[in-house]
Short mmCIF file of C-alpha atoms in Angstrom, two decimals:
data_model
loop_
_atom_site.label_atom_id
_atom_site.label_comp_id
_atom_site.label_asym_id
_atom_site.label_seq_id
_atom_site.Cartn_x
_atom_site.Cartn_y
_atom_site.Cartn_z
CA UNK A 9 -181.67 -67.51 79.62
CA UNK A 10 -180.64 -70.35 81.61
CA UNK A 11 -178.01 -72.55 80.32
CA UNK A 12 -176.89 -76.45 81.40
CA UNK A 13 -173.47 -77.03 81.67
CA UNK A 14 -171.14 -80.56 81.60
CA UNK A 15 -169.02 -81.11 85.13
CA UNK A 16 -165.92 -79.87 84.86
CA UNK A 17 -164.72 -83.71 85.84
CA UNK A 18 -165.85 -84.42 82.20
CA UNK A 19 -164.06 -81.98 80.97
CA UNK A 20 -160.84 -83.77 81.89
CA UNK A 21 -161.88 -87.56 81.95
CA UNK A 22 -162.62 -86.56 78.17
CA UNK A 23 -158.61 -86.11 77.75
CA UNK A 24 -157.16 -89.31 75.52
CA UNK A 25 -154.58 -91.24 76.80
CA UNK A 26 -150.73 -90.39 75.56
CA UNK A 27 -150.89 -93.82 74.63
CA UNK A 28 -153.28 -93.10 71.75
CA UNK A 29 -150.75 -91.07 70.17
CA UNK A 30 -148.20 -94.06 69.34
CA UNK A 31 -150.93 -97.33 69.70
CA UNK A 32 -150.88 -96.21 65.53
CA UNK A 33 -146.77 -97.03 65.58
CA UNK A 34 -147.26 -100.06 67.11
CA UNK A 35 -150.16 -101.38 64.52
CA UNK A 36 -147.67 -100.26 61.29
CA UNK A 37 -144.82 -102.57 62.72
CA UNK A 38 -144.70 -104.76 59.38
CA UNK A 39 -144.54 -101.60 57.18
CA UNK A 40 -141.73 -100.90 55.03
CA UNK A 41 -139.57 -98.28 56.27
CA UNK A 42 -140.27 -95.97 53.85
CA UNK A 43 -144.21 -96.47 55.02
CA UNK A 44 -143.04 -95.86 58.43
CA UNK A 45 -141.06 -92.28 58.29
CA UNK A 46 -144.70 -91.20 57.39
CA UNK A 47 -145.26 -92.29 61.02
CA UNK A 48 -142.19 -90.14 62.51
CA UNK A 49 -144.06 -86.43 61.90
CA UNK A 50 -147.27 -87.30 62.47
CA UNK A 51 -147.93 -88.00 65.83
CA UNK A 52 -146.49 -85.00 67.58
CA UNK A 53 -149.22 -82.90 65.17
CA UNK A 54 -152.05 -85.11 66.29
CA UNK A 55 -151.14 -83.46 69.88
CA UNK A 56 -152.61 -79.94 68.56
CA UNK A 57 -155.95 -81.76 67.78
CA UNK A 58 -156.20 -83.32 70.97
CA UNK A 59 -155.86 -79.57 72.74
CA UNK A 60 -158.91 -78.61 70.51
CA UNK A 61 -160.85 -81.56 70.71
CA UNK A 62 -160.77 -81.83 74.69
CA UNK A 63 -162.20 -78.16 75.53
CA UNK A 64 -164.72 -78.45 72.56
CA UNK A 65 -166.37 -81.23 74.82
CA UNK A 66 -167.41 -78.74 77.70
CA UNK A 67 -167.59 -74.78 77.76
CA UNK A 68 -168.93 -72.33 80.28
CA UNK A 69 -170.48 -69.23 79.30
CA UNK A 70 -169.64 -66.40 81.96
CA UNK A 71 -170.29 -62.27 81.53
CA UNK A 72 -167.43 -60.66 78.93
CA UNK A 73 -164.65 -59.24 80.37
CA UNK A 74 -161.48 -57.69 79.18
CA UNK A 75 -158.77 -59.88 81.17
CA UNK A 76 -154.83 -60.20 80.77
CA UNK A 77 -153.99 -61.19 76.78
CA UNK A 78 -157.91 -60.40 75.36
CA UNK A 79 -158.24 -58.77 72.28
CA UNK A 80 -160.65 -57.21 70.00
CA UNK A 81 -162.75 -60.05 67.50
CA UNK A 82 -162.96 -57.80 65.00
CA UNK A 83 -159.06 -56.89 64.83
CA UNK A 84 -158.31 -60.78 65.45
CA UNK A 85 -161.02 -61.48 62.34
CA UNK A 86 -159.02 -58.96 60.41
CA UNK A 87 -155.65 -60.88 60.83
CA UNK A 88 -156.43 -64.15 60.80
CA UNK A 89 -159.01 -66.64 58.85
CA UNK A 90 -161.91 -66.25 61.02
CA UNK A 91 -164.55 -64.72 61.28
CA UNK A 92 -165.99 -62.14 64.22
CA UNK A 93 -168.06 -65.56 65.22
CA UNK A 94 -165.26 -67.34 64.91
CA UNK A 95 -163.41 -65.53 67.19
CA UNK A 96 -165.87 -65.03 69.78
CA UNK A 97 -166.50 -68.72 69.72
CA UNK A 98 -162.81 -69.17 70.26
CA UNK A 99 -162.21 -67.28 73.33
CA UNK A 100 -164.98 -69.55 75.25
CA UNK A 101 -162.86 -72.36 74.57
CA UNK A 102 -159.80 -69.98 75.41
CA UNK A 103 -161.97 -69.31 79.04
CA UNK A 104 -162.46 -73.47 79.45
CA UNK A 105 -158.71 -73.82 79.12
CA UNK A 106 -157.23 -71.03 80.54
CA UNK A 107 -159.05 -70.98 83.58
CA UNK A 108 -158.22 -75.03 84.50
CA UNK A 109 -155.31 -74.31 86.83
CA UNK A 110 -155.17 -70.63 87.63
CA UNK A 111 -157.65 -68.24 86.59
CA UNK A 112 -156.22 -65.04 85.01
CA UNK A 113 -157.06 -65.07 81.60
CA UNK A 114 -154.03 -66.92 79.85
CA UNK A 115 -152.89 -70.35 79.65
CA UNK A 116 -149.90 -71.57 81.06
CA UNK A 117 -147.63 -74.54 80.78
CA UNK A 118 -149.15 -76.56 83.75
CA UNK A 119 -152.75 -76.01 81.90
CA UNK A 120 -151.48 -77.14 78.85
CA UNK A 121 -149.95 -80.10 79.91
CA UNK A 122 -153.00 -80.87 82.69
CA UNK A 123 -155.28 -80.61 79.53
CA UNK A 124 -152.71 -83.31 77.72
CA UNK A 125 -151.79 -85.26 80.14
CA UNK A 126 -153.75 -85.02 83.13
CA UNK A 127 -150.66 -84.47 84.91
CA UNK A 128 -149.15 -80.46 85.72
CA UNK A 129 -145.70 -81.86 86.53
CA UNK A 130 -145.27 -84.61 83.75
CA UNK A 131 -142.48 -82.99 80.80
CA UNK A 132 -143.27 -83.54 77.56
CA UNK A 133 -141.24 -82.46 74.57
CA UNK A 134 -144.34 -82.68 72.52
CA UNK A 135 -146.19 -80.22 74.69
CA UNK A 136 -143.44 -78.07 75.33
CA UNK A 137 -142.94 -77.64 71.50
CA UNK A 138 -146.41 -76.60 70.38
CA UNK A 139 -146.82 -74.13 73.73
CA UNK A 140 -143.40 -72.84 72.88
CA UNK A 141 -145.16 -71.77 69.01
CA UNK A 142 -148.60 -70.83 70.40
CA UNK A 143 -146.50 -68.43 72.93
CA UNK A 144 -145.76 -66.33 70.27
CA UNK A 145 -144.66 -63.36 72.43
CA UNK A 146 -142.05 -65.83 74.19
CA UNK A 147 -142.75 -64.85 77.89
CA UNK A 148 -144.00 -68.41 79.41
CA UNK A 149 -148.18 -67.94 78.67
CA UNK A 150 -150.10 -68.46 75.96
CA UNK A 151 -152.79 -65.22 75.23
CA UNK A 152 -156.06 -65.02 73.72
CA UNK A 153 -154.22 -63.46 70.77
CA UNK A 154 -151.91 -65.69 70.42
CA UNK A 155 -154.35 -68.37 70.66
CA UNK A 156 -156.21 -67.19 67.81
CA UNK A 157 -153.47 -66.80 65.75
CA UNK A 158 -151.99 -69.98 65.79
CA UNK A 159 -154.89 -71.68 65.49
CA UNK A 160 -155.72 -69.92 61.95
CA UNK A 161 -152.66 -72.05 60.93
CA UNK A 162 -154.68 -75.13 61.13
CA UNK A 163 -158.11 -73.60 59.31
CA UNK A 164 -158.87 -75.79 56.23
CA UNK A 165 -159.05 -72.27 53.87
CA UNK A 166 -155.36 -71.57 55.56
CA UNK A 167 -152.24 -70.78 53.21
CA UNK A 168 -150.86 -74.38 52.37
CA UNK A 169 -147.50 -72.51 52.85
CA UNK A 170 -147.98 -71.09 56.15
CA UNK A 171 -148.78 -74.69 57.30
CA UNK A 172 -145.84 -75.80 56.18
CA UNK A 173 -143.62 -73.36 58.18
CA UNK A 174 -145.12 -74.23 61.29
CA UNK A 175 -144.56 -77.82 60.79
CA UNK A 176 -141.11 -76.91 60.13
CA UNK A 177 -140.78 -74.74 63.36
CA UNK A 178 -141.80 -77.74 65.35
CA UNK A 179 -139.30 -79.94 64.35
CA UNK A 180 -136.59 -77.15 64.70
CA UNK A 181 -136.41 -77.86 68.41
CA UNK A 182 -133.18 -75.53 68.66
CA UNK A 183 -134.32 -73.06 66.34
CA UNK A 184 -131.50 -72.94 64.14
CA UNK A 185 -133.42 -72.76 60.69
CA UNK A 186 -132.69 -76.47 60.16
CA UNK A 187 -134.33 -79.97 61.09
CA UNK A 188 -131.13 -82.09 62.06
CA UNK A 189 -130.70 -85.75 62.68
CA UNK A 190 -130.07 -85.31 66.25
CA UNK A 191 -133.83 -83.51 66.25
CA UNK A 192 -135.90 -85.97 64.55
CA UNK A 193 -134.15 -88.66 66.86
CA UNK A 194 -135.05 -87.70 69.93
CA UNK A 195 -138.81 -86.50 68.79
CA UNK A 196 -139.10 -90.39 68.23
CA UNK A 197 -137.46 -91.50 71.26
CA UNK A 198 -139.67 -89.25 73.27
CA UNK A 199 -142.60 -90.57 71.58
CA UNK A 200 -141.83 -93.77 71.70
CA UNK A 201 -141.43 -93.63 75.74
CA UNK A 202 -144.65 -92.21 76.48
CA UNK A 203 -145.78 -95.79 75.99
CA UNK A 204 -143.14 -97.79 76.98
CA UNK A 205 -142.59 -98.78 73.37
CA UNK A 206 -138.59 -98.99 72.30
CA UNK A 207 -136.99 -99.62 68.94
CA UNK A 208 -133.66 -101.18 68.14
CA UNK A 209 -131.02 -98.81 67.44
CA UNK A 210 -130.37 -100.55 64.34
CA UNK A 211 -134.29 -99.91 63.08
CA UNK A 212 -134.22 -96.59 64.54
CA UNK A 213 -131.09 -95.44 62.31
CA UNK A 214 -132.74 -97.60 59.33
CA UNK A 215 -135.74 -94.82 59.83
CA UNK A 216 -133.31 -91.50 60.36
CA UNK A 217 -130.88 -92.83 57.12
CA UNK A 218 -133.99 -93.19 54.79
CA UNK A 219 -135.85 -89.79 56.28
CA UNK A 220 -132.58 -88.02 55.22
CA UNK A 221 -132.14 -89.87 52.36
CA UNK A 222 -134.96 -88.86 50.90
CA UNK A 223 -135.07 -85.37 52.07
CA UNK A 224 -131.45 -84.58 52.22
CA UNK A 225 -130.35 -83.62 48.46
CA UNK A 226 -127.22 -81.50 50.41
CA UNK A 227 -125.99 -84.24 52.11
CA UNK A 228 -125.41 -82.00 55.01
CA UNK A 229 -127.22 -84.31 57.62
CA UNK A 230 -129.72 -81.67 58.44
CA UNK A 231 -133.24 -80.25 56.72
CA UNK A 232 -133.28 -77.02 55.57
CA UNK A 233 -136.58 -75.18 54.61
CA UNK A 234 -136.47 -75.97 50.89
CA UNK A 235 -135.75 -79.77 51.13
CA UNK A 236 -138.98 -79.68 54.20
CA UNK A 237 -140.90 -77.90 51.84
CA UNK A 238 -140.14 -80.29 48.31
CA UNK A 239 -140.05 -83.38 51.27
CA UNK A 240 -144.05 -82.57 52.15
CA UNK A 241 -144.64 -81.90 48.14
CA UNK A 242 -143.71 -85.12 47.69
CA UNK A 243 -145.10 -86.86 50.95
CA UNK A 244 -148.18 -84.47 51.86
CA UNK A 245 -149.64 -87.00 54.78
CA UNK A 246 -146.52 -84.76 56.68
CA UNK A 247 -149.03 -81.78 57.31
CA UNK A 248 -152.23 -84.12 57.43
CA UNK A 249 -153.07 -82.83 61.34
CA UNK A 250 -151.82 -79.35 60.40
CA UNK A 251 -155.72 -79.08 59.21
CA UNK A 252 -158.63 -79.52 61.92
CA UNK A 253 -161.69 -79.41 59.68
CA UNK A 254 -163.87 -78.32 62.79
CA UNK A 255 -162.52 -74.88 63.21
CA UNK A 256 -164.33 -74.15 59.79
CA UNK A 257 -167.41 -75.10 61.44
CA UNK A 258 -167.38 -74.05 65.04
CA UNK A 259 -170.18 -71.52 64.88
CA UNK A 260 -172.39 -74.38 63.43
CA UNK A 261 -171.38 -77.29 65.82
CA UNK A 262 -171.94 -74.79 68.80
CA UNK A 263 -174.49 -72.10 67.52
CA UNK A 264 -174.67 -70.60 70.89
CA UNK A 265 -171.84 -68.67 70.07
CA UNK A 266 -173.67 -66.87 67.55
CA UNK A 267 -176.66 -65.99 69.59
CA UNK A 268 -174.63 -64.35 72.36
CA UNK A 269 -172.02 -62.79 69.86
CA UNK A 270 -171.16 -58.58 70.79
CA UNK A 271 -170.36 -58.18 67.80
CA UNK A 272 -172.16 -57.97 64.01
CA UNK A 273 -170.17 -59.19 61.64
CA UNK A 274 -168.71 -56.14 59.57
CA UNK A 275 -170.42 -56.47 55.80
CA UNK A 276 -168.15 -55.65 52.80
#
């Protein structure tokens, strides 16, 4: 059956501008502070629904193959919270992405950051971060598996708790089990220069002294998992992008996927 498809210069001209990710900060600038550290962890989440949202515009349906990183639907419907469907609707997204730069079946950092930032050479520490989590095997690409995986974080009918790890893991740029001042800092330093935007040093250590002021109980100058965990009780926009409602749906929004599936969805 023959099948249209958009231009793949859609596909990228699609792609928000990074300066949609802070235009929010600069809107909130006669909150309180406490209204504002709500601002600090949001924006580097809303980066994980751009990644989705930008290959959902545009998909190319080519023969199956078994390429570097693919793995069985039904194994990665028995692991994570989708379904066979699911899955297989997944890795033509997985195809649209991976396949932007260079064409072997995973997704690099230069895809990942061309899909962001229409740019392969342009470092960003929000990027880096979230490829760093997807790349779950730690050897510089991101597979189909691992793809999958992470993703089922962000399912609506997800674990609360296993949301609330990963957001944890993101902050923990140095990995050493703790969110520390010197982290959060430069997250909003480096969001704050991807549009030119610059705070006092005297607001920005209002913001960090009443972040761990309210999530500090140790008085240790550094988040550990317990205070993250009773912080987002007690603030739960925090982990408002870990949830992209449209992964619940994708079959629906792009029935397609269903009609071409491989694979009958195993009845209990």
């Amino acid at each position: 059956m023959a099948r249209s498809y958009c231009g793949y210069h859609r596909f990228f001209s699609s792609i928000p501008s990074t300066s949609d990710l802070t235009s929010s900060l600069t809107r909130r600038s006669s909150l309180t502070i406490r209204e504002k550290i709500g601002t600090v962890f949001l924006p580097l989440l809303e980066v994980l629904d751009y990644v989705i949202a930008i290959i959902t515009s545009c998909f190319t349906a080519k023969s199956r193959k078994s390429p570097l990183g693919y793995e069985d639907p039904v194994m990665l419907a028995s692991e994570t919270i989708f379904t066979i469907n699911e899955v297989e609707a997944l890795y033509e997204l997985f195809k649209k992405l991976s396949s932007s730069v260079t064409n072997d079946g995973v997704i690099h950092k230069e895809a990942f950051q061309l899909a962001l930032f229409r740019s392969t050479s342009k470092e960003n520490l929000f990027s880096d971060r979230i490829f760093d989590l997807f790349d779950l095997k730690h050897n510089g690409v991101i597979e189909f598996g691992e793809f999958v995986r992470s993703l089922s974080i962000f399912h609506p009918s997800a674990p609360l708790e296993g949301k609330i790890d990963f957001a944890f893991r993101l902050y923990d740029l140095r990995q050493t089990g703790y969110i520390e001042r010197e982290e959060v800092k430069q997250m909003i330093v480096a969001l704050l220069s991807e549009s030119d935007m610059k705070l006092s040093d005297d607001i920005l250590e209002a913001i960090l002294d009443k972040t761990f002021s309210d999530a500090d109980y140790r008085h240790d100058d550094r988040i550990d998992r317990e205070e993250w965990r009773e912080l987002v009780f007690r603030n739960p926009s925090l982990l408002k992008n870990m949830t992209l409602p449209y992964l619940k749906d994708i079959t629906t929004a792009f029935p397609s996927f269903v009609f071409y599936s491989e694979v009958d969805e195993v009845v209990n």
